[in-house]
Amino acid sequence: MNIHPAAWIAWATCAGIVAFSTTNPFYLALVIAIAWFVYAACHVPGPTARSFRVFLIAGLAAMAIRTALVFFGTVDANNVAFAAMEGMRLATILVVFGTFNAVTDPFGVVRMAPRRFHEPALAAALALSIAPRTIASAQRVREAQTLRGLRTTGLRSLPALAIPILETGMEDAVTLAESMDARGHGHGTRSRYRPQPWNRRSILCTGAALTAAGAFSAAAFTGVGGLHPSTFPLLWPEVSAGLLAAAGLLAVPGLSRSRGAP
Amino acid sequence: MSDPALRFDHVTFTYPEGARPALADVDLQIAEGAFVLAVGPTGAGKSTFLRSTNGLVPQFTGGRFRGRVHVAGRDTTEHPPRALADVVAFVPQDASASFVLDRVEDELAYGMENLGVAPAHMRRRVEEMLDLLDIEPLRTRSVRTLSGGEQQRVAIAAALTAGPRILVLDEPTSQLDPQGAEDVIAALQRLVHDHGATVLVAEHRLDRVAGAVDVALGFDRGSVRMGDPAEVIRRLAIGPPVARLGRLVGWDPVPLTVRDARALAQTLPMRIVADAPAAGETRISVRGLSAEHDGVPALRRIDLRIGGGEIVALMGRNGAGKTTLLRSIVGVHRPSAGDVLVDGRAPQPGVDVGLCPQEPESILFADTVADEVRSTLQARELPDDPDTILIELGIDDLASRHPRDLSAGQRLLVAAAAIAAARAPVLLLDEPTRGIDPDAKERLTRFLRSHAADGGVAVFATHDVELAAAVATRVVMLAGGEVIADGDPATVLGDSRVFAPQMTRVFGPGWLTPEQVAEAMA
């Protein structure tokens, strides 16, 4: 029983809302841990799986940069803590997106887009699929150029990496565009092959994710639960058991795992 | 009589920046139900021709187009390619870049979804194609995780599901192992014979298809001659090894298949294989090497010693471990057990061992061929002399050209030059001849021979049996990550049903190349 792409969209959106609504490092750490868990349980093997790591690294880098920016201004514990928490929120959102990328087939998402939105959705899916392809191609090119003795770090070595990656990427993009056209893309009325039914698991995941997002939104609205720990003065963040439980609901997709069945 | 499947009326086409027409006054008709082969050297117009059958040329390329192309009665200049998708299906050379969806089954259905085929009918077609191309076990796999041969068959199945009247394929077997290639050709033949499909296929490796097709289109600098396959191939002075033998000994008409050649051949005594020239001192020693690829064992306890002067062909099915072995020898794939020594020590990647990757394009970035070689020389702090290596590979005339403007074969030679310029004594090549023309192949083999004659070692992974027969001094056969045969080509290839070269099939064990046979018959 696979999770419907729409349920994944709901999950990612809700997890994003949860992360966006708080700067409390405990909640954020929990969301990151859950995203990792869901990735580990549900990712589709293949190049898209690798993009999770890239988003994780990007998240950590974003957090580090956000924190480092403080050092251009007044450096004190309050400012550093504030920046680190802000950065962590950004990192969490990126990690959630990385998980979404790794657990869904972007084209599966497109296939369920309403006909009117098919073109923009397809463009978005192609853009998404370019990331993993480019990563794979970059690895190949870097390895081959290293073997030739070329340096692959530093600005001067950029052409040796970027040109083959870009040119190959362009050629692939043209081949793909031609292939889609030659196979009748955008020709007329589409039909759908084995549309994926909504199943219990998808409903469960969507419901759990909506509950989590609802709880955090309500907390943000009422100002309870320690969503934004004080940094002036710097206090130990308070944590609400209810919100921890609500965030925990985001782990539901990873709990009832199943593999292989179409 | 019904409409021909495909009709070209005086078509002349020039690419936007082309100096001369890529197609020059092409005028021909292809009948419904024909199996048609397009042959000719690289750059003669085959791909352009194939891509103009559904309007990709000129609609995607631009350029000057005169004349008319009708496919199943529809004019390709009046319909965009997508409006021809129900009558003509096109499988490009790089099948993996043509996949739109991720799962095999979805990929098969994609074309039908676009045409609005009813779901129940779609389901039935997909099941039929899964069986016809023998890919049922792959149905839920991601297309990106398939081997080259599997990808090719999936691409063909995906093209066929829409039920086109004509199927067009650009070099469908160039990346496949011999058995995979046989399977694809057999599937195409079945489509023509049993299902009345019209199939148009471009191919370099004629040993596979020459005997199966009804008609051939011979391409020569944009002009096309249509005729009997034997006739066309003889005129172009190309062909499978049996045809080359036929030309060498003056058979008329030249045979195209092993079967034709047997009828013409006198019996030759079994060829006594001279002992291979004793290999020089051991240069590569692989000891108990095991390696994994994505957590799956790819090599199991490989032991190999390769000496100076040897040219080793590494053969075996797609996925047998050839690439992993090459990457382990060069030192970029970390073994899980065992080790590789070059000249007695752990090799310094790139210095002791050079590797020409499967996609030569992945290293080309300079503006000229000479600069491409220069960047290697500079990185290795060698004298600035790009010409020597270009002359050795026979491409000194290309020195000032832009690498991306060259044909696939020429690009391979440029990549090989850029890598060999480092003068590593051990040169590895991963499937160097896929998709390249005989002329480029000839230059490459000459270079490999001279590299070995100077005491170097060359190891190349290949599916091209005839190349292995012509140039290798030793063949190592891999299966499931293990060495299953290792010895001189006459023994290893002669002993195999799948890998036997054509001369062995006609004249028996020991005979490898048309030149050997012609000499013996003279």
mmCIF file of N, CA, C and O in Angstrom, chain B residues 35-116:
data_model
loop_
_atom_site.group_PDB
_atom_site.id
_atom_site.type_symbol
_atom_site.label_atom_id
_atom_site.label_comp_id
_atom_site.label_asym_id
_atom_site.label_seq_id
_atom_site.Cartn_x
_atom_site.Cartn_y
_atom_site.Cartn_z
ATOM 1 N N PHE B 35 11.257 -3.967 -43.202
ATOM 2 C CA PHE B 35 12.295 -3.863 -42.179
ATOM 3 C C PHE B 35 13.481 -3.194 -42.865
ATOM 4 O O PHE B 35 14.103 -3.771 -43.745
ATOM 5 N N VAL B 36 13.746 -1.936 -42.496
ATOM 6 C CA VAL B 36 14.683 -1.115 -43.258
ATOM 7 C C VAL B 36 15.894 -0.749 -42.414
ATOM 8 O O VAL B 36 15.753 -0.345 -41.259
ATOM 9 N N LEU B 37 17.068 -0.885 -42.999
ATOM 10 C CA LEU B 37 18.308 -0.558 -42.316
ATOM 11 C C LEU B 37 18.903 0.708 -42.918
ATOM 12 O O LEU B 37 18.999 0.832 -44.136
ATOM 13 N N ALA B 38 19.287 1.658 -42.057
ATOM 14 C CA ALA B 38 20.003 2.835 -42.539
ATOM 15 C C ALA B 38 21.473 2.667 -42.180
ATOM 16 O O ALA B 38 21.800 2.479 -41.013
ATOM 17 N N VAL B 39 22.350 2.690 -43.193
ATOM 18 C CA VAL B 39 23.786 2.516 -42.939
ATOM 19 C C VAL B 39 24.579 3.650 -43.563
ATOM 20 O O VAL B 39 24.120 4.323 -44.476
ATOM 21 N N GLY B 40 25.791 3.798 -43.086
ATOM 22 C CA GLY B 40 26.668 4.817 -43.637
ATOM 23 C C GLY B 40 27.560 5.352 -42.535
ATOM 24 O O GLY B 40 27.280 5.144 -41.363
ATOM 25 N N PRO B 41 28.643 6.039 -42.936
ATOM 26 C CA PRO B 41 29.564 6.550 -41.916
ATOM 27 C C PRO B 41 28.897 7.626 -41.050
ATOM 28 O O PRO B 41 27.854 8.163 -41.407
ATOM 29 N N THR B 42 29.522 7.912 -39.887
ATOM 30 C CA THR B 42 29.010 8.966 -39.019
ATOM 31 C C THR B 42 28.994 10.283 -39.781
ATOM 32 O O THR B 42 29.899 10.568 -40.543
ATOM 33 N N GLY B 43 27.941 11.051 -39.578
ATOM 34 C CA GLY B 43 27.881 12.362 -40.213
ATOM 35 C C GLY B 43 27.365 12.294 -41.639
ATOM 36 O O GLY B 43 27.364 13.296 -42.344
ATOM 37 N N ALA B 44 26.911 11.119 -42.073
ATOM 38 C CA ALA B 44 26.429 11.009 -43.453
ATOM 39 C C ALA B 44 24.956 11.371 -43.553
ATOM 40 O O ALA B 44 24.423 11.466 -44.654
ATOM 41 N N GLY B 45 24.303 11.559 -42.415
ATOM 42 C CA GLY B 45 22.906 11.988 -42.464
ATOM 43 C C GLY B 45 21.888 10.998 -41.909
ATOM 44 O O GLY B 45 20.690 11.261 -41.979
ATOM 45 N N LYS B 46 22.357 9.891 -41.345
ATOM 46 C CA LYS B 46 21.412 8.879 -40.855
ATOM 47 C C LYS B 46 20.491 9.430 -39.769
ATOM 48 O O LYS B 46 19.280 9.320 -39.855
ATOM 49 N N SER B 47 21.097 10.024 -38.739
ATOM 50 C CA SER B 47 20.285 10.528 -37.624
ATOM 51 C C SER B 47 19.336 11.625 -38.084
ATOM 52 O O SER B 47 18.187 11.673 -37.667
ATOM 53 N N THR B 48 19.826 12.492 -38.953
ATOM 54 C CA THR B 48 18.983 13.568 -39.479
ATOM 55 C C THR B 48 17.785 12.976 -40.205
ATOM 56 O O THR B 48 16.651 13.414 -40.030
ATOM 57 N N PHE B 49 18.041 11.970 -40.996
ATOM 58 C CA PHE B 49 16.976 11.310 -41.740
ATOM 59 C C PHE B 49 15.940 10.722 -40.776
ATOM 60 O O PHE B 49 14.740 10.932 -40.919
ATOM 61 N N LEU B 50 16.440 9.993 -39.779
ATOM 62 C CA LEU B 50 15.515 9.348 -38.841
ATOM 63 C C LEU B 50 14.674 10.389 -38.118
ATOM 64 O O LEU B 50 13.478 10.215 -37.922
ATOM 65 N N ARG B 51 15.328 11.492 -37.727
ATOM 66 C CA ARG B 51 14.601 12.501 -36.964
ATOM 67 C C ARG B 51 13.665 13.333 -37.826
ATOM 68 O O ARG B 51 12.828 14.063 -37.290
ATOM 69 N N SER B 52 13.809 13.219 -39.132
ATOM 70 C CA SER B 52 12.863 13.954 -39.974
ATOM 71 C C SER B 52 11.611 13.124 -40.258
ATOM 72 O O SER B 52 10.646 13.644 -40.818
ATOM 73 N N THR B 53 11.597 11.862 -39.859
ATOM 74 C CA THR B 53 10.399 11.055 -40.110
ATOM 75 C C THR B 53 9.225 11.502 -39.257
ATOM 76 O O THR B 53 8.089 11.245 -39.595
ATOM 77 N N ASN B 54 9.504 12.136 -38.113
ATOM 78 C CA ASN B 54 8.368 12.631 -37.329
ATOM 79 C C ASN B 54 8.452 14.136 -37.107
ATOM 80 O O ASN B 54 7.841 14.668 -36.189
ATOM 81 N N GLY B 55 9.235 14.802 -37.933
ATOM 82 C CA GLY B 55 9.241 16.256 -37.894
ATOM 83 C C GLY B 55 10.132 16.881 -36.834
ATOM 84 O O GLY B 55 10.153 18.096 -36.687
ATOM 85 N N LEU B 56 10.864 16.059 -36.044
ATOM 86 C CA LEU B 56 11.810 16.656 -35.084
ATOM 87 C C LEU B 56 12.804 17.514 -35.861
ATOM 88 O O LEU B 56 13.208 18.583 -35.419
ATOM 89 N N VAL B 57 13.220 16.999 -37.012
ATOM 90 C CA VAL B 57 13.910 17.813 -38.010
ATOM 91 C C VAL B 57 12.837 18.199 -39.027
ATOM 92 O O VAL B 57 12.152 17.318 -39.542
ATOM 93 N N PRO B 58 12.569 19.442 -39.282
ATOM 94 C CA PRO B 58 13.266 20.646 -38.822
ATOM 95 C C PRO B 58 12.616 21.332 -37.623
ATOM 96 O O PRO B 58 13.101 22.377 -37.216
ATOM 97 N N GLN B 59 11.533 20.766 -37.048
ATOM 98 C CA GLN B 59 10.780 21.561 -36.070
ATOM 99 C C GLN B 59 11.545 21.816 -34.775
ATOM 100 O O GLN B 59 11.314 22.814 -34.109
ATOM 101 N N PHE B 60 12.455 20.917 -34.384
ATOM 102 C CA PHE B 60 13.243 21.154 -33.175
ATOM 103 C C PHE B 60 14.606 21.761 -33.472
ATOM 104 O O PHE B 60 15.245 22.313 -32.601
ATOM 105 N N THR B 61 15.057 21.580 -34.733
ATOM 106 C CA THR B 61 16.428 21.975 -35.028
ATOM 107 C C THR B 61 16.514 23.319 -35.725
ATOM 108 O O THR B 61 17.536 23.987 -35.647
ATOM 109 N N GLY B 62 15.434 23.742 -36.408
ATOM 110 C CA GLY B 62 15.557 24.887 -37.294
ATOM 111 C C GLY B 62 16.362 24.479 -38.518
ATOM 112 O O GLY B 62 16.623 23.285 -38.724
ATOM 113 N N GLY B 63 16.752 25.427 -39.323
ATOM 114 C CA GLY B 63 17.501 25.113 -40.524
ATOM 115 C C GLY B 63 16.616 25.217 -41.753
ATOM 116 O O GLY B 63 15.424 25.492 -41.655
ATOM 117 N N ARG B 64 17.226 25.039 -42.916
ATOM 118 C CA ARG B 64 16.475 25.158 -44.172
ATOM 119 C C ARG B 64 15.997 23.789 -44.632
ATOM 120 O O ARG B 64 16.802 22.866 -44.788
ATOM 121 N N PHE B 65 14.707 23.668 -44.827
ATOM 122 C CA PHE B 65 14.104 22.402 -45.187
ATOM 123 C C PHE B 65 13.298 22.588 -46.462
ATOM 124 O O PHE B 65 12.425 23.450 -46.531
ATOM 125 N N ARG B 66 13.617 21.789 -47.475
ATOM 126 C CA ARG B 66 12.831 21.812 -48.704
ATOM 127 C C ARG B 66 12.315 20.419 -48.993
ATOM 128 O O ARG B 66 12.945 19.435 -48.608
ATOM 129 N N GLY B 67 11.201 20.335 -49.704
ATOM 130 C CA GLY B 67 10.633 19.049 -50.019
ATOM 131 C C GLY B 67 9.574 18.676 -49.006
ATOM 132 O O GLY B 67 9.199 19.487 -48.159
ATOM 133 N N ARG B 68 9.080 17.440 -49.105
ATOM 134 C CA ARG B 68 7.995 17.012 -48.217
ATOM 135 C C ARG B 68 8.263 15.620 -47.669
ATOM 136 O O ARG B 68 8.829 14.777 -48.348
ATOM 137 N N VAL B 69 7.857 15.425 -46.428
ATOM 138 C CA VAL B 69 7.895 14.081 -45.841
ATOM 139 C C VAL B 69 6.472 13.721 -45.455
ATOM 140 O O VAL B 69 5.808 14.503 -44.764
ATOM 141 N N HIS B 70 6.011 12.579 -45.917
ATOM 142 C CA HIS B 70 4.695 12.091 -45.501
ATOM 143 C C HIS B 70 4.869 10.813 -44.720
ATOM 144 O O HIS B 70 5.549 9.898 -45.168
ATOM 145 N N VAL B 71 4.274 10.770 -43.554
ATOM 146 C CA VAL B 71 4.305 9.531 -42.803
ATOM 147 C C VAL B 71 2.858 9.116 -42.592
ATOM 148 O O VAL B 71 2.045 9.910 -42.098
ATOM 149 N N ALA B 72 2.551 7.910 -43.049
ATOM 150 C CA ALA B 72 1.166 7.421 -43.063
ATOM 151 C C ALA B 72 0.230 8.483 -43.636
ATOM 152 O O ALA B 72 -0.851 8.720 -43.109
ATOM 153 N N GLY B 73 0.684 9.130 -44.696
ATOM 154 C CA GLY B 73 -0.167 10.096 -45.387
ATOM 155 C C GLY B 73 -0.170 11.495 -44.788
ATOM 156 O O GLY B 73 -0.754 12.406 -45.352
ATOM 157 N N ARG B 74 0.485 11.691 -43.612
ATOM 158 C CA ARG B 74 0.471 13.032 -43.001
ATOM 159 C C ARG B 74 1.771 13.764 -43.284
ATOM 160 O O ARG B 74 2.852 13.188 -43.182
ATOM 161 N N ASP B 75 1.638 15.043 -43.590
ATOM 162 C CA ASP B 75 2.798 15.868 -43.910
ATOM 163 C C ASP B 75 3.466 16.337 -42.617
ATOM 164 O O ASP B 75 2.818 16.934 -41.756
ATOM 165 N N THR B 76 4.771 16.078 -42.488
ATOM 166 C CA THR B 76 5.436 16.399 -41.220
ATOM 167 C C THR B 76 5.662 17.895 -41.036
ATOM 168 O O THR B 76 5.970 18.323 -39.930
ATOM 169 N N THR B 77 5.534 18.672 -42.105
ATOM 170 C CA THR B 77 5.702 20.114 -41.886
ATOM 171 C C THR B 77 4.388 20.747 -41.455
ATOM 172 O O THR B 77 4.368 21.858 -40.964
ATOM 173 N N GLU B 78 3.291 20.016 -41.635
ATOM 174 C CA GLU B 78 1.989 20.572 -41.254
ATOM 175 C C GLU B 78 1.534 20.087 -39.886
ATOM 176 O O GLU B 78 0.588 20.627 -39.316
ATOM 177 N N HIS B 79 2.174 19.030 -39.374
ATOM 178 C CA HIS B 79 1.802 18.499 -38.064
ATOM 179 C C HIS B 79 3.024 18.584 -37.152
ATOM 180 O O HIS B 79 4.115 18.225 -37.560
ATOM 181 N N PRO B 80 2.840 19.035 -35.912
ATOM 182 C CA PRO B 80 3.957 18.974 -34.975
ATOM 183 C C PRO B 80 4.238 17.511 -34.622
ATOM 184 O O PRO B 80 3.357 16.662 -34.790
ATOM 185 N N PRO B 81 5.447 17.204 -34.140
ATOM 186 C CA PRO B 81 5.770 15.822 -33.803
ATOM 187 C C PRO B 81 4.716 15.156 -32.923
ATOM 188 O O PRO B 81 4.387 13.986 -33.106
ATOM 189 N N ARG B 82 4.146 15.914 -31.966
ATOM 190 C CA ARG B 82 3.179 15.283 -31.059
ATOM 191 C C ARG B 82 1.920 14.834 -31.772
ATOM 192 O O ARG B 82 1.241 13.926 -31.315
ATOM 193 N N ALA B 83 1.615 15.477 -32.928
ATOM 194 C CA ALA B 83 0.425 15.066 -33.658
ATOM 195 C C ALA B 83 0.726 13.884 -34.579
ATOM 196 O O ALA B 83 -0.148 13.390 -35.270
ATOM 197 N N LEU B 84 1.987 13.445 -34.574
ATOM 198 C CA LEU B 84 2.354 12.274 -35.375
ATOM 199 C C LEU B 84 2.647 11.089 -34.458
ATOM 200 O O LEU B 84 3.004 10.010 -34.910
ATOM 201 N N ALA B 85 2.502 11.302 -33.155
ATOM 202 C CA ALA B 85 2.900 10.279 -32.188
ATOM 203 C C ALA B 85 2.116 8.981 -32.356
ATOM 204 O O ALA B 85 2.592 7.927 -31.974
ATOM 205 N N ASP B 86 0.920 9.066 -32.912
ATOM 206 C CA ASP B 86 0.142 7.828 -33.066
ATOM 207 C C ASP B 86 0.556 7.039 -34.295
ATOM 208 O O ASP B 86 0.177 5.882 -34.427
ATOM 209 N N VAL B 87 1.335 7.631 -35.209
ATOM 210 C CA VAL B 87 1.740 6.870 -36.396
ATOM 211 C C VAL B 87 3.237 6.560 -36.445
ATOM 212 O O VAL B 87 3.643 5.588 -37.064
ATOM 213 N N VAL B 88 4.059 7.400 -35.815
ATOM 214 C CA VAL B 88 5.485 7.105 -35.848
ATOM 215 C C VAL B 88 6.066 7.222 -34.446
ATOM 216 O O VAL B 88 5.779 8.165 -33.714
ATOM 217 N N ALA B 89 6.854 6.217 -34.072
ATOM 218 C CA ALA B 89 7.481 6.223 -32.756
ATOM 219 C C ALA B 89 8.980 6.265 -32.955
ATOM 220 O O ALA B 89 9.516 5.589 -33.828
ATOM 221 N N PHE B 90 9.646 7.084 -32.150
ATOM 222 C CA PHE B 90 11.075 7.306 -32.336
ATOM 223 C C PHE B 90 11.826 6.966 -31.053
ATOM 224 O O PHE B 90 11.482 7.434 -29.984
ATOM 225 N N VAL B 91 12.845 6.113 -31.166
ATOM 226 C CA VAL B 91 13.679 5.785 -30.013
ATOM 227 C C VAL B 91 15.070 6.368 -30.257
ATOM 228 O O VAL B 91 15.778 5.917 -31.150
ATOM 229 N N PRO B 92 15.461 7.390 -29.499
ATOM 230 C CA PRO B 92 16.758 8.025 -29.750
ATOM 231 C C PRO B 92 17.907 7.143 -29.280
ATOM 232 O O PRO B 92 17.698 6.158 -28.569
ATOM 233 N N GLN B 93 19.110 7.537 -29.700
ATOM 234 C CA GLN B 93 20.287 6.733 -29.403
ATOM 235 C C GLN B 93 20.491 6.563 -27.898
ATOM 236 O O GLN B 93 20.765 5.483 -27.422
ATOM 237 N N ASP B 94 20.346 7.666 -27.165
ATOM 238 C CA ASP B 94 20.536 7.585 -25.732
ATOM 239 C C ASP B 94 19.181 7.390 -25.066
ATOM 240 O O ASP B 94 18.520 8.332 -24.671
ATOM 241 N N ALA B 95 18.771 6.123 -24.986
ATOM 242 C CA ALA B 95 17.430 5.834 -24.487
ATOM 243 C C ALA B 95 17.228 6.377 -23.086
ATOM 244 O O ALA B 95 16.156 6.860 -22.741
ATOM 245 N N SER B 96 18.281 6.348 -22.259
ATOM 246 C CA SER B 96 18.097 6.731 -20.866
ATOM 247 C C SER B 96 17.723 8.208 -20.743
ATOM 248 O O SER B 96 17.046 8.600 -19.807
ATOM 249 N N ALA B 97 18.169 9.031 -21.693
ATOM 250 C CA ALA B 97 17.835 10.457 -21.619
ATOM 251 C C ALA B 97 16.427 10.722 -22.131
ATOM 252 O O ALA B 97 15.929 11.828 -22.024
ATOM 253 N N SER B 98 15.783 9.705 -22.712
ATOM 254 C CA SER B 98 14.461 9.936 -23.285
ATOM 255 C C SER B 98 13.346 9.559 -22.318
ATOM 256 O O SER B 98 12.182 9.777 -22.604
ATOM 257 N N PHE B 99 13.705 8.980 -21.171
ATOM 258 C CA PHE B 99 12.655 8.567 -20.239
ATOM 259 C C PHE B 99 12.026 9.774 -19.572
ATOM 260 O O PHE B 99 12.709 10.683 -19.120
ATOM 261 N N VAL B 100 10.702 9.770 -19.528
ATOM 262 C CA VAL B 100 9.984 10.899 -18.948
ATOM 263 C C VAL B 100 9.562 10.572 -17.522
ATOM 264 O O VAL B 100 9.686 11.381 -16.621
ATOM 265 N N LEU B 101 9.052 9.364 -17.317
ATOM 266 C CA LEU B 101 8.582 8.987 -15.989
ATOM 267 C C LEU B 101 9.622 8.105 -15.312
ATOM 268 O O LEU B 101 10.693 7.864 -15.870
ATOM 269 N N ASP B 102 9.291 7.619 -14.136
ATOM 270 C CA ASP B 102 10.313 6.916 -13.374
ATOM 271 C C ASP B 102 10.119 5.409 -13.391
ATOM 272 O O ASP B 102 11.060 4.662 -13.603
ATOM 273 N N ARG B 103 8.892 4.958 -13.195
ATOM 274 C CA ARG B 103 8.659 3.531 -13.119
ATOM 275 C C ARG B 103 8.473 2.947 -14.508
ATOM 276 O O ARG B 103 7.830 3.564 -15.360
ATOM 277 N N VAL B 104 9.004 1.765 -14.758
ATOM 278 C CA VAL B 104 8.958 1.141 -16.076
ATOM 279 C C VAL B 104 7.530 1.109 -16.612
ATOM 280 O O VAL B 104 7.260 1.530 -17.742
ATOM 281 N N GLU B 105 6.613 0.649 -15.790
ATOM 282 C CA GLU B 105 5.236 0.499 -16.230
ATOM 283 C C GLU B 105 4.631 1.852 -16.633
ATOM 284 O O GLU B 105 3.944 1.958 -17.647
ATOM 285 N N ASP B 106 4.903 2.878 -15.841
ATOM 286 C CA ASP B 106 4.375 4.211 -16.151
ATOM 287 C C ASP B 106 4.983 4.741 -17.437
ATOM 288 O O ASP B 106 4.316 5.398 -18.239
ATOM 289 N N GLU B 107 6.262 4.445 -17.618
ATOM 290 C CA GLU B 107 6.960 4.891 -18.812
ATOM 291 C C GLU B 107 6.317 4.277 -20.057
ATOM 292 O O GLU B 107 6.151 4.924 -21.082
ATOM 293 N N LEU B 108 5.938 3.008 -19.944
ATOM 294 C CA LEU B 108 5.288 2.339 -21.070
ATOM 295 C C LEU B 108 3.939 2.979 -21.395
ATOM 296 O O LEU B 108 3.534 3.031 -22.553
ATOM 297 N N ALA B 109 3.254 3.437 -20.356
ATOM 298 C CA ALA B 109 1.902 3.964 -20.566
ATOM 299 C C ALA B 109 1.914 5.421 -21.006
ATOM 300 O O ALA B 109 0.921 5.909 -21.531
ATOM 301 N N TYR B 110 3.047 6.100 -20.809
ATOM 302 C CA TYR B 110 3.093 7.546 -21.015
ATOM 303 C C TYR B 110 2.554 7.990 -22.379
ATOM 304 O O TYR B 110 1.716 8.883 -22.475
ATOM 305 N N GLY B 111 3.046 7.351 -23.436
ATOM 306 C CA GLY B 111 2.622 7.741 -24.784
ATOM 307 C C GLY B 111 1.119 7.556 -24.978
ATOM 308 O O GLY B 111 0.447 8.376 -25.596
ATOM 309 N N MET B 112 0.588 6.465 -24.409
ATOM 310 C CA MET B 112 -0.853 6.208 -24.565
ATOM 311 C C MET B 112 -1.675 7.198 -23.761
ATOM 312 O O MET B 112 -2.746 7.622 -24.192
ATOM 313 N N GLU B 113 -1.175 7.565 -22.595
ATOM 314 C CA GLU B 113 -1.876 8.587 -21.793
ATOM 315 C C GLU B 113 -2.020 9.872 -22.589
ATOM 316 O O GLU B 113 -3.065 10.507 -22.589
ATOM 317 N N ASN B 114 -0.918 10.226 -23.278
ATOM 318 C CA ASN B 114 -0.947 11.452 -24.064
ATOM 319 C C ASN B 114 -1.969 11.379 -25.189
ATOM 320 O O ASN B 114 -2.519 12.388 -25.599
ATOM 321 N N LEU B 115 -2.172 10.172 -25.715
ATOM 322 C CA LEU B 115 -3.095 10.028 -26.832
ATOM 323 C C LEU B 115 -4.512 9.779 -26.345
ATOM 324 O O LEU B 115 -5.433 9.612 -27.141
ATOM 325 N N GLY B 116 -4.690 9.718 -25.041
ATOM 326 C CA GLY B 116 -6.030 9.543 -24.503
ATOM 327 C C GLY B 116 -6.606 8.154 -24.711
ATOM 328 O O GLY B 116 -7.814 7.988 -24.846
#
